[in-house]
PDB file of C-alpha atoms in Angstrom:
ATOM      1  CA  MET F  25     -11.483  13.739  -0.721  1.00 97.00           C
ATOM      2  CA  ARG F  26      -9.088  11.945  -3.046  1.00 98.00           C
ATOM      3  CA  LEU F  27      -5.441  12.828  -2.596  1.00 98.00           C
ATOM      4  CA  LEU F  28      -2.586  11.893  -4.898  1.00 98.00           C
ATOM      5  CA  ARG F  29       0.973  12.887  -5.682  1.00 98.00           C
ATOM      6  CA  VAL F  30       2.114  13.687  -9.213  1.00 98.00           C
ATOM      7  CA  GLY F  31       5.614  14.125 -10.574  1.00 98.00           C
ATOM      8  CA  ALA F  32       8.999  12.494 -11.054  1.00 97.00           C
ATOM      9  CA  VAL F  33      10.483  10.307  -8.330  1.00 97.00           C
ATOM     10  CA  GLY F  34      11.479  12.491  -5.390  1.00 95.00           C
ATOM     11  CA  ARG F  35       9.754  15.548  -6.879  1.00 97.00           C
ATOM     12  CA  GLU F  36       6.095  14.592  -6.462  1.00 98.00           C
ATOM     13  CA  ARG F  37       3.599  17.400  -5.846  1.00 98.00           C
ATOM     14  CA  PRO F  38       0.573  17.082  -3.532  1.00 98.00           C
ATOM     15  CA  CYS F  39      -2.632  17.075  -5.554  1.00 98.00           C
ATOM     16  CA  ALA F  40      -6.339  16.321  -5.140  1.00 98.00           C
ATOM     17  CA  VAL F  41      -9.254  15.388  -7.370  1.00 98.00           C
ATOM     18  CA  ALA F  42     -11.698  18.281  -7.758  1.00 98.00           C
ATOM     19  CA  ALA F  43     -15.484  18.221  -8.039  1.00 96.00           C
ATOM     20  CA  ASP F  44     -15.304  18.199 -11.844  1.00 97.00           C
ATOM     21  CA  GLY F  45     -12.889  15.233 -11.878  1.00 97.00           C
ATOM     22  CA  SER F  46      -9.838  17.320 -12.701  1.00 98.00           C
ATOM     23  CA  VAL F  47      -6.607  16.982 -10.731  1.00 98.00           C
ATOM     24  CA  ARG F  48      -5.465  20.154  -8.988  1.00 98.00           C
ATOM     25  CA  ASP F  49      -2.050  21.064  -7.575  1.00 98.00           C
ATOM     26  CA  LEU F  50      -2.125  21.912  -3.847  1.00 98.00           C
ATOM     27  CA  GLY F  51       1.610  22.578  -3.620  1.00 97.00           C
ATOM     28  CA  GLY F  52       0.929  26.215  -2.739  1.00 97.00           C
ATOM     29  CA  TRP F  53      -1.031  25.112   0.323  1.00 97.00           C
ATOM     30  CA  VAL F  54       0.859  22.094   1.642  1.00 97.00           C
ATOM     31  CA  GLN F  55       4.371  20.806   1.140  1.00 96.00           C
ATOM     32  CA  ASP F  56       3.485  17.138   0.667  1.00 98.00           C
ATOM     33  CA  TRP F  57       1.034  14.452   1.754  1.00 98.00           C
ATOM     34  CA  THR F  58       3.116  13.299   4.695  1.00 98.00           C
ATOM     35  CA  GLY F  59       3.444  13.615   8.473  1.00 97.00           C
ATOM     36  CA  THR F  60       1.476  16.372  10.174  1.00 95.00           C
ATOM     37  CA  THR F  61      -0.052  17.413   6.837  1.00 97.00           C
ATOM     38  CA  LEU F  62      -2.138  14.259   7.194  1.00 98.00           C
ATOM     39  CA  GLU F  63      -3.534  15.041  10.634  1.00 98.00           C
ATOM     40  CA  ARG F  64      -7.311  14.651  10.435  1.00 96.00           C
ATOM     41  CA  SER F  65      -8.071  18.120  11.836  1.00 94.00           C
ATOM     42  CA  LEU F  66      -5.644  19.853   9.485  1.00 95.00           C
ATOM     43  CA  LEU F  67      -6.802  17.928   6.442  1.00 97.00           C
ATOM     44  CA  HIS F  68     -10.408  18.725   7.341  1.00 96.00           C
ATOM     45  CA  ASP F  69      -9.538  22.427   7.056  1.00 97.00           C
ATOM     46  CA  VAL F  70      -7.728  21.842   3.749  1.00 97.00           C
ATOM     47  CA  ALA F  71     -10.718  19.921   2.406  1.00 97.00           C
ATOM     48  CA  GLY F  72     -13.082  22.768   3.270  1.00 97.00           C
ATOM     49  CA  ARG F  73     -10.836  25.293   1.597  1.00 97.00           C
ATOM     50  CA  PHE F  74     -10.419  23.041  -1.437  1.00 98.00           C
ATOM     51  CA  ALA F  75     -14.188  22.635  -1.853  1.00 97.00           C
ATOM     52  CA  GLU F  76     -14.527  26.422  -2.145  1.00 97.00           C
ATOM     53  CA  HIS F  77     -11.405  27.386  -4.089  1.00 97.00           C
ATOM     54  CA  TRP F  78     -10.387  24.386  -6.245  1.00 98.00           C
ATOM     55  CA  GLN F  79     -11.119  26.273  -9.488  1.00 98.00           C
ATOM     56  CA  ALA F  80      -8.339  28.746  -8.688  1.00 98.00           C
ATOM     57  CA  LEU F  81      -5.708  26.001  -8.351  1.00 98.00           C
ATOM     58  CA  PRO F  82      -3.448  24.838 -11.216  1.00 98.00           C
ATOM     59  CA  VAL F  83      -4.708  21.918 -13.289  1.00 98.00           C
ATOM     60  CA  VAL F  84      -2.429  18.867 -13.472  1.00 98.00           C
ATOM     61  CA  ASP F  85      -2.497  16.528 -16.466  1.00 96.00           C
ATOM     62  CA  ALA F  86      -2.209  13.254 -14.554  1.00 94.00           C
ATOM     63  CA  ARG F  87      -2.588  11.303 -17.800  1.00 93.00           C
ATOM     64  CA  ARG F  88       0.793  12.541 -18.996  1.00 96.00           C
ATOM     65  CA  GLU F  89       2.731  12.908 -15.789  1.00 97.00           C
ATOM     66  CA  ARG F  90       3.850  10.136 -13.481  1.00 98.00           C
ATOM     67  CA  ILE F  91       1.525   9.378 -10.568  1.00 98.00           C
ATOM     68  CA  GLY F  92       3.612   8.666  -7.498  1.00 98.00           C
ATOM     69  CA  PRO F  93       2.719   6.875  -4.261  1.00 98.00           C
ATOM     70  CA  ALA F  94      -0.390   8.509  -2.789  1.00 98.00           C
ATOM     71  CA  LEU F  95       1.477   9.626   0.322  1.00 98.00           C
ATOM     72  CA  ARG F  96       4.914   9.558   1.922  1.00 98.00           C
ATOM     73  CA  PRO F  97       4.454   7.418   5.049  1.00 98.00           C
ATOM     74  CA  GLY F  98       6.427   7.596   8.265  1.00 97.00           C
ATOM     75  CA  GLN F  99       6.309   3.826   8.625  1.00 97.00           C
ATOM     76  CA  ILE F 100       4.721   0.871   6.844  1.00 98.00           C
ATOM     77  CA  LEU F 101       3.367  -2.013   8.904  1.00 98.00           C
ATOM     78  CA  SER F 102       2.296  -5.335   7.376  1.00 97.00           C
ATOM     79  CA  ILE F 103      -0.293  -7.711   8.809  1.00 97.00           C
ATOM     80  CA  GLY F 104       0.028 -11.395   7.958  1.00 94.00           C
ATOM     81  CA  LEU F 105      -2.589 -14.148   7.626  1.00 95.00           C
ATOM     82  CA  ASN F 106      -5.588 -11.874   8.129  1.00 97.00           C
ATOM     83  CA  TYR F 107      -8.211 -13.540   5.925  1.00 97.00           C
ATOM     84  CA  HIS F 108     -10.175 -16.630   6.962  1.00 95.00           C
ATOM     85  CA  ARG F 109     -10.173 -18.123   3.454  1.00 89.00           C
ATOM     86  CA  HIS F 110      -6.438 -17.520   3.137  1.00 88.00           C
ATOM     87  CA  ALA F 111      -5.819 -19.360   6.402  1.00 89.00           C
ATOM     88  CA  ARG F 112      -7.912 -22.325   5.208  1.00 88.00           C
ATOM     89  CA  GLU F 113      -6.140 -22.332   1.843  1.00 81.00           C
ATOM     90  CA  ALA F 114      -2.745 -22.366   3.579  1.00 80.00           C
ATOM     91  CA  GLY F 115      -3.855 -25.046   6.059  1.00 85.00           C
ATOM     92  CA  MET F 116      -2.955 -22.739   8.944  1.00 88.00           C
ATOM     93  CA  GLN F 117      -4.729 -21.938  12.193  1.00 93.00           C
ATOM     94  CA  VAL F 118      -6.491 -18.618  12.537  1.00 95.00           C
ATOM     95  CA  PRO F 119      -4.151 -16.501  14.708  1.00 96.00           C
ATOM     96  CA  ASP F 120      -5.234 -15.418  18.180  1.00 97.00           C
ATOM     97  CA  GLU F 121      -3.587 -12.029  17.678  1.00 97.00           C
ATOM     98  CA  PRO F 122      -2.563 -10.105  14.557  1.00 98.00           C
ATOM     99  CA  ILE F 123       0.720 -11.176  12.974  1.00 96.00           C
ATOM    100  CA  VAL F 124       2.756  -7.997  12.550  1.00 97.00           C
ATOM    101  CA  SER F 125       5.712  -7.355  10.273  1.00 95.00           C
ATOM    102  CA  SER F 126       7.096  -4.216   8.694  1.00 96.00           C
ATOM    103  CA  LYS F 127       8.370  -2.879   5.421  1.00 97.00           C
ATOM    104  CA  SER F 128      11.080  -0.306   4.788  1.00 97.00           C
ATOM    105  CA  VAL F 129       9.640   3.078   3.797  1.00 97.00           C
ATOM    106  CA  HIS F 130      12.285   3.058   1.071  1.00 97.00           C
ATOM    107  CA  ALA F 131      10.288   0.274  -0.621  1.00 98.00           C
ATOM    108  CA  LEU F 132       7.673   2.871  -1.546  1.00 98.00           C
ATOM    109  CA  GLY F 133       6.606   2.891  -5.186  1.00 98.00           C
ATOM    110  CA  GLY F 134       4.125   4.499  -7.539  1.00 98.00           C
ATOM    111  CA  PRO F 135       1.050   2.568  -8.694  1.00 98.00           C
ATOM    112  CA  PHE F 136       2.166   2.559 -12.322  1.00 98.00           C
ATOM    113  CA  ASP F 137       5.939   2.381 -11.900  1.00 98.00           C
ATOM    114  CA  GLU F 138       7.797  -0.562 -13.374  1.00 98.00           C
ATOM    115  CA  LEU F 139       8.208  -3.291 -10.775  1.00 98.00           C
ATOM    116  CA  MET F 140      11.869  -4.245 -10.476  1.00 97.00           C
ATOM    117  CA  LEU F 141      12.325  -7.911  -9.594  1.00 97.00           C
ATOM    118  CA  PRO F 142      15.169  -8.489  -7.127  1.00 95.00           C
ATOM    119  CA  LEU F 143      18.665  -9.204  -8.360  1.00 92.00           C
ATOM    120  CA  ARG F 144      18.965 -12.162  -5.982  1.00 91.00           C
ATOM    121  CA  GLY F 145      15.721 -14.078  -5.617  1.00 92.00           C
ATOM    122  CA  ASP F 146      13.230 -15.560  -8.049  1.00 95.00           C
ATOM    123  CA  LYS F 147      10.070 -15.908  -5.946  1.00 97.00           C
ATOM    124  CA  THR F 148       8.461 -12.479  -6.046  1.00 98.00           C
ATOM    125  CA  ASP F 149       4.783 -12.722  -5.093  1.00 98.00           C
ATOM    126  CA  TRP F 150       1.784 -10.403  -5.332  1.00 98.00           C
ATOM    127  CA  GLU F 151      -0.417  -9.469  -2.344  1.00 97.00           C
ATOM    128  CA  VAL F 152      -3.283  -7.057  -3.008  1.00 98.00           C
ATOM    129  CA  GLU F 153      -4.267  -5.348   0.243  1.00 98.00           C
ATOM    130  CA  LEU F 154      -6.280  -2.543   1.775  1.00 98.00           C
ATOM    131  CA  GLY F 155      -3.974   0.148   3.109  1.00 98.00           C
ATOM    132  CA  VAL F 156      -5.107   2.109   6.184  1.00 98.00           C
ATOM    133  CA  VAL F 157      -3.642   5.582   6.720  1.00 98.00           C
ATOM    134  CA  ILE F 158      -3.398   6.991  10.234  1.00 98.00           C
ATOM    135  CA  GLY F 159      -4.556  10.577  10.832  1.00 98.00           C
ATOM    136  CA  CYS F 160      -3.686  11.311  14.469  1.00 97.00           C
ATOM    137  CA  ARG F 161      -1.226  10.375  17.180  1.00 98.00           C
ATOM    138  CA  ALA F 162      -2.463   7.070  18.576  1.00 98.00           C
ATOM    139  CA  ARG F 163      -1.108   5.524  21.775  1.00 98.00           C
ATOM    140  CA  TYR F 164      -2.863   3.071  24.117  1.00 98.00           C
ATOM    141  CA  LEU F 165      -6.222   3.646  22.450  1.00 98.00           C
ATOM    142  CA  ALA F 166      -8.968   2.647  24.867  1.00 98.00           C
ATOM    143  CA  THR F 167     -11.754   1.629  22.471  1.00 98.00           C
ATOM    144  CA  LEU F 168     -12.446   0.566  18.911  1.00 98.00           C
ATOM    145  CA  GLU F 169     -14.320   3.838  18.457  1.00 98.00           C
ATOM    146  CA  ALA F 170     -11.164   5.740  19.374  1.00 98.00           C
ATOM    147  CA  ALA F 171      -9.250   3.689  16.828  1.00 98.00           C
ATOM    148  CA  ASP F 172     -11.825   4.482  14.154  1.00 98.00           C
ATOM    149  CA  ALA F 173     -11.441   8.196  14.905  1.00 98.00           C
ATOM    150  CA  CYS F 174      -7.699   7.920  14.169  1.00 98.00           C
ATOM    151  CA  ILE F 175      -8.156   6.586  10.636  1.00 98.00           C
ATOM    152  CA  LEU F 176      -7.587   9.272   8.014  1.00 98.00           C
ATOM    153  CA  GLY F 177      -8.345   7.164   4.972  1.00 98.00           C
ATOM    154  CA  TYR F 178      -7.615   4.187   2.772  1.00 98.00           C
ATOM    155  CA  CYS F 179      -5.677   3.236  -0.340  1.00 98.00           C
ATOM    156  CA  THR F 180      -4.987   0.335  -2.656  1.00 98.00           C
ATOM    157  CA  ALA F 181      -1.721  -1.423  -1.843  1.00 98.00           C
ATOM    158  CA  ASN F 182       0.326  -4.367  -3.052  1.00 98.00           C
ATOM    159  CA  ASP F 183       2.396  -5.848  -0.227  1.00 98.00           C
ATOM    160  CA  LEU F 184       4.881  -7.483  -2.580  1.00 98.00           C
ATOM    161  CA  SER F 185       7.117 -10.168  -1.097  1.00 97.00           C
ATOM    162  CA  GLU F 186      10.231 -11.981  -2.272  1.00 97.00           C
ATOM    163  CA  ARG F 187       9.522 -15.390  -0.746  1.00 96.00           C
ATOM    164  CA  SER F 188      13.072 -16.693  -0.920  1.00 96.00           C
ATOM    165  CA  TRP F 189      14.267 -13.900   1.388  1.00 95.00           C
ATOM    166  CA  LEU F 190      11.107 -13.960   3.490  1.00 92.00           C
ATOM    167  CA  LEU F 191      10.919 -17.715   4.152  1.00 91.00           C
ATOM    168  CA  GLU F 192      14.257 -19.315   3.324  1.00 92.00           C
ATOM    169  CA  ARG F 193      16.882 -16.971   4.765  1.00 89.00           C
ATOM    170  CA  GLY F 194      15.967 -16.880   8.467  1.00 83.00           C
ATOM    171  CA  GLY F 195      15.402 -13.804  10.571  1.00 83.00           C
ATOM    172  CA  GLN F 196      12.624 -11.272  10.075  1.00 88.00           C
ATOM    173  CA  TRP F 197      10.137 -11.011   7.208  1.00 91.00           C
ATOM    174  CA  ILE F 198      11.193  -7.406   6.550  1.00 95.00           C
ATOM    175  CA  LYS F 199      14.031  -8.777   4.383  1.00 95.00           C
ATOM    176  CA  GLY F 200      11.578 -10.185   1.858  1.00 96.00           C
ATOM    177  CA  LYS F 201       9.313  -7.144   1.876  1.00 97.00           C
ATOM    178  CA  SER F 202      11.665  -4.200   1.502  1.00 97.00           C
ATOM    179  CA  PHE F 203      13.084  -4.311  -2.011  1.00 97.00           C
ATOM    180  CA  ASP F 204      12.805  -1.061  -3.954  1.00 96.00           C
ATOM    181  CA  GLY F 205       9.268  -0.582  -5.263  1.00 98.00           C
ATOM    182  CA  PHE F 206       7.746  -3.367  -3.149  1.00 98.00           C
ATOM    183  CA  ALA F 207       5.216  -0.983  -1.546  1.00 98.00           C
ATOM    184  CA  PRO F 208       3.191   0.652  -4.329  1.00 98.00           C
ATOM    185  CA  LEU F 209       0.443   2.784  -2.757  1.00 98.00           C
ATOM    186  CA  GLY F 210      -2.441   4.437  -4.550  1.00 98.00           C
ATOM    187  CA  PRO F 211      -3.173   5.929  -6.975  1.00 98.00           C
ATOM    188  CA  TYR F 212      -5.334   7.700  -4.388  1.00 98.00           C
ATOM    189  CA  LEU F 213      -5.541   8.198  -0.667  1.00 98.00           C
ATOM    190  CA  VAL F 214      -9.314   8.275  -0.195  1.00 98.00           C
ATOM    191  CA  THR F 215     -10.407   9.947   3.030  1.00 98.00           C
ATOM    192  CA  ALA F 216     -12.504   7.949   5.480  1.00 98.00           C
ATOM    193  CA  ASP F 217     -15.653  10.002   4.939  1.00 97.00           C
ATOM    194  CA  GLU F 218     -15.806   8.597   1.386  1.00 97.00           C
ATOM    195  CA  VAL F 219     -15.375   4.991   2.548  1.00 98.00           C
ATOM    196  CA  PRO F 220     -18.361   4.365   4.848  1.00 96.00           C
ATOM    197  CA  ALA F 221     -17.960   0.562   4.851  1.00 98.00           C
ATOM    198  CA  PRO F 222     -14.273  -0.405   4.922  1.00 98.00           C
ATOM    199  CA  GLN F 223     -15.218  -3.990   5.824  1.00 98.00           C
ATOM    200  CA  ALA F 224     -17.204  -4.394   2.603  1.00 98.00           C
ATOM    201  CA  LEU F 225     -14.553  -3.579  -0.003  1.00 98.00           C
ATOM    202  CA  GLU F 226     -13.742  -5.861  -2.934  1.00 98.00           C
ATOM    203  CA  LEU F 227     -10.093  -6.695  -3.653  1.00 98.00           C
ATOM    204  CA  VAL F 228      -8.848  -8.005  -7.000  1.00 98.00           C
ATOM    205  CA  CYS F 229      -5.402  -8.871  -8.318  1.00 98.00           C
ATOM    206  CA  ARG F 230      -4.741  -9.923 -11.907  1.00 98.00           C
ATOM    207  CA  VAL F 231      -1.512 -11.192 -13.422  1.00 98.00           C
ATOM    208  CA  ASN F 232      -1.334 -11.033 -17.210  1.00 98.00           C
ATOM    209  CA  GLY F 233      -5.097 -10.553 -17.243  1.00 98.00           C
ATOM    210  CA  GLN F 234      -5.863 -13.640 -15.152  1.00 98.00           C
ATOM    211  CA  VAL F 235      -7.655 -13.122 -11.842  1.00 98.00           C
ATOM    212  CA  MET F 236      -5.389 -14.467  -9.107  1.00 98.00           C
ATOM    213  CA  GLN F 237      -7.010 -12.910  -6.038  1.00 98.00           C
ATOM    214  CA  HIS F 238     -10.625 -11.886  -5.548  1.00 98.00           C
ATOM    215  CA  ASP F 239     -12.097 -11.418  -2.093  1.00 97.00           C
ATOM    216  CA  SER F 240     -13.737  -8.951   0.274  1.00 98.00           C
ATOM    217  CA  THR F 241     -12.472  -7.193   3.371  1.00 98.00           C
ATOM    218  CA  ALA F 242     -15.522  -8.736   5.067  1.00 98.00           C
ATOM    219  CA  ASP F 243     -13.417 -11.919   5.336  1.00 97.00           C
ATOM    220  CA  MET F 244     -10.749 -10.240   7.515  1.00 98.00           C
ATOM    221  CA  ILE F 245      -9.942 -11.974  10.788  1.00 98.00           C
ATOM    222  CA  PHE F 246      -9.092  -8.655  12.473  1.00 98.00           C
ATOM    223  CA  ASP F 247     -10.892  -5.641  11.025  1.00 98.00           C
ATOM    224  CA  VAL F 248      -9.265  -2.263  10.476  1.00 98.00           C
ATOM    225  CA  ARG F 249     -10.428  -0.808  13.803  1.00 98.00           C
ATOM    226  CA  GLN F 250      -9.103  -3.814  15.690  1.00 98.00           C
ATOM    227  CA  LEU F 251      -5.742  -3.530  13.953  1.00 98.00           C
ATOM    228  CA  VAL F 252      -5.319   0.169  14.768  1.00 98.00           C
ATOM    229  CA  HIS F 253      -6.369  -0.435  18.380  1.00 98.00           C
ATOM    230  CA  TYR F 254      -4.029  -3.440  18.724  1.00 98.00           C
ATOM    231  CA  LEU F 255      -0.970  -1.723  17.266  1.00 98.00           C
ATOM    232  CA  SER F 256      -1.464   1.302  19.512  1.00 98.00           C
ATOM    233  CA  GLN F 257      -0.998  -0.907  22.593  1.00 98.00           C
ATOM    234  CA  PHE F 258       2.723  -1.402  21.899  1.00 98.00           C
ATOM    235  CA  MET F 259       3.740   1.433  19.567  1.00 98.00           C
ATOM    236  CA  THR F 260       2.711   5.018  18.968  1.00 98.00           C
ATOM    237  CA  LEU F 261       1.148   5.548  15.568  1.00 98.00           C
ATOM    238  CA  HIS F 262       1.563   8.913  13.876  1.00 98.00           C
ATOM    239  CA  PRO F 263      -0.209  10.760  11.063  1.00 98.00           C
ATOM    240  CA  GLY F 264       0.824   9.294   7.744  1.00 98.00           C
ATOM    241  CA  ASP F 265       1.702   5.832   9.059  1.00 98.00           C
ATOM    242  CA  VAL F 266       0.322   3.071   6.832  1.00 98.00           C
ATOM    243  CA  ILE F 267      -1.015  -0.339   7.863  1.00 98.00           C
ATOM    244  CA  LEU F 268      -1.196  -2.995   5.148  1.00 98.00           C
ATOM    245  CA  THR F 269      -4.063  -5.070   6.487  1.00 98.00           C
ATOM    246  CA  GLY F 270      -3.286  -8.496   5.040  1.00 97.00           C
ATOM    247  CA  SER F 271      -3.827 -10.256   1.748  1.00 97.00           C
ATOM    248  CA  PRO F 272      -6.514 -12.729   0.724  1.00 96.00           C
ATOM    249  CA  GLY F 273      -5.657 -16.126  -0.729  1.00 94.00           C
ATOM    250  CA  GLY F 274      -4.585 -16.669  -4.305  1.00 96.00           C
ATOM    251  CA  MET F 275      -0.930 -15.714  -4.081  1.00 95.00           C
ATOM    252  CA  ALA F 276       1.678 -17.600  -6.105  1.00 96.00           C
ATOM    253  CA  LEU F 277       3.046 -19.280  -2.986  1.00 93.00           C
ATOM    254  CA  GLY F 278      -0.239 -21.115  -2.374  1.00 91.00           C
ATOM    255  CA  ARG F 279      -0.711 -22.353  -5.938  1.00 93.00           C
ATOM    256  CA  ALA F 280       0.405 -25.778  -7.152  1.00 93.00           C
ATOM    257  CA  ASP F 281       2.565 -24.337  -9.960  1.00 96.00           C
ATOM    258  CA  GLN F 282       3.787 -21.365  -7.880  1.00 96.00           C
ATOM    259  CA  PRO F 283       3.801 -18.902 -10.803  1.00 98.00           C
ATOM    260  CA  PHE F 284       6.054 -16.266  -9.250  1.00 98.00           C
ATOM    261  CA  LEU F 285       6.507 -13.038 -11.173  1.00 98.00           C
ATOM    262  CA  ARG F 286       8.822 -12.946 -14.168  1.00 98.00           C
ATOM    263  CA  GLU F 287      10.160 -10.375 -16.626  1.00 97.00           C
ATOM    264  CA  GLY F 288       7.317  -8.858 -18.663  1.00 98.00           C
ATOM    265  CA  ASP F 289       4.488  -9.976 -16.360  1.00 98.00           C
ATOM    266  CA  VAL F 290       1.768  -7.378 -15.784  1.00 98.00           C
ATOM    267  CA  VAL F 291       0.382  -7.076 -12.248  1.00 98.00           C
ATOM    268  CA  GLU F 292      -2.895  -5.234 -11.645  1.00 98.00           C
ATOM    269  CA  ALA F 293      -3.998  -4.710  -8.034  1.00 98.00           C
ATOM    270  CA  GLU F 294      -7.224  -2.959  -7.111  1.00 98.00           C
ATOM    271  CA  VAL F 295      -9.468  -2.253  -4.176  1.00 98.00           C
ATOM    272  CA  ILE F 296     -12.730  -1.408  -5.900  1.00 98.00           C
ATOM    273  CA  GLY F 297     -13.593   2.239  -5.315  1.00 98.00           C
ATOM    274  CA  LEU F 298     -10.086   3.208  -4.230  1.00 98.00           C
ATOM    275  CA  GLY F 299      -8.281   2.922  -7.556  1.00 98.00           C
ATOM    276  CA  ALA F 300      -6.287   0.385  -9.552  1.00 98.00           C
ATOM    277  CA  GLN F 301      -2.563  -0.154 -10.015  1.00 98.00           C
ATOM    278  CA  ARG F 302      -0.846  -1.552 -13.108  1.00 98.00           C
ATOM    279  CA  GLN F 303       2.817  -2.523 -13.093  1.00 98.00           C
ATOM    280  CA  VAL F 304       5.058  -4.243 -15.607  1.00 98.00           C
ATOM    281  CA  CYS F 305       7.775  -6.466 -14.149  1.00 98.00           C
ATOM    282  CA  ARG F 306      11.395  -5.888 -15.110  1.00 97.00           C
ATOM    283  CA  VAL F 307      14.540  -7.626 -13.926  1.00 92.00           C
ATOM    284  CA  PHE F 308      16.829  -5.281 -12.030  1.00 86.00           C
ATOM    285  CA  GLN F 309      19.966  -4.500 -14.021  1.00 83.00           C
ATOM    286  CA  PRO F 310      22.910  -3.522 -11.782  1.00 81.00           C
ATOM    287  CA  PRO F 311      25.428  -0.901 -12.870  1.00 78.00           C
ATOM    288  CA  MET F 312      28.215  -2.289 -15.026  1.00 72.00           C
ATOM    289  CA  MET F 313      30.978  -3.794 -12.900  1.00 57.00           C
ATOM    290  CA  SER F 314      33.986  -5.885 -13.753  1.00 50.00           C
ATOM    291  CA  GLY F 315      35.061  -9.433 -12.912  1.00 51.00           C
ATOM    292  CA  ALA F 316      34.105 -10.876  -9.543  1.00 51.00           C
ATOM    293  CA  ASP F 317      32.425  -7.602  -8.516  1.00 49.00           C
ATOM    294  CA  ASN F 318      29.534  -8.258 -10.916  1.00 51.00           C
ATOM    295  CA  PRO F 319      26.853 -10.201  -8.986  1.00 49.00           C
ATOM    296  CA  SER F 320      24.554 -12.606 -10.787  1.00 45.00           C
ATOM    297  CA  ARG F 321      20.881 -13.271 -10.219  1.00 41.00           C
ATOM    298  CA  SER F 322      20.326 -16.479  -8.258  1.00 38.00           C
TER     299      SER F 322
END
């Protein structure tokens, strides 16, 4: 099943792709793709009902309306340095345990929204990633099989980072990862039954048409089951939580010219089979203020 959310910011409606390829509005059945709505057992029932009755549901013209983030997560967790080739490219040791950071849920963005570059900071970097969506309450999972059973589905993600705040300001990485729109998810949340080989997915990121990242989830240091199992040992995961599973090499930070994103750049992130994003970069324009109250971009 392919889930998506369509509508203006803050007014997105839960939708799904039907057997004929049309997008149908499920707002009469569920309030939103979030929280307990994304429990595996509940969604299984919704999927069965949808397979039988999708023709009776309203059609949504997703070509004309905004497509929002594929779900509204409870929390967003980011995994760092999780690809072997990336580690070699960066000249860093393969970690013994997953490197875990987080991202504010208020950084959520739609896959085709304009990407607002931060007011203060000029080192915004792309990071195409596989997003894993949790579908049950997970605490102290005993086995990798139990972790696999807690995965609801997958989505394309871009774990955007402002490197100046992430690396040069001290403290936690969350500062460089939580600007508005820095967590575009989707366009689809694809349920796990349609992704039989999550460790054989191709990731691609293009900037202005040039391929910057191209790799496979087969190169992950810690696979998706290991990540879910590991996280459950020190936090409880809930339905709708999202894990961004790490980015392959090819980011601006690791390139000799460090071509960080600028006004007008076009970023396209895709996990093949899960859907592609396309975002145009814009410089954030603050509300008009006077005198010393008007901050400048630095």
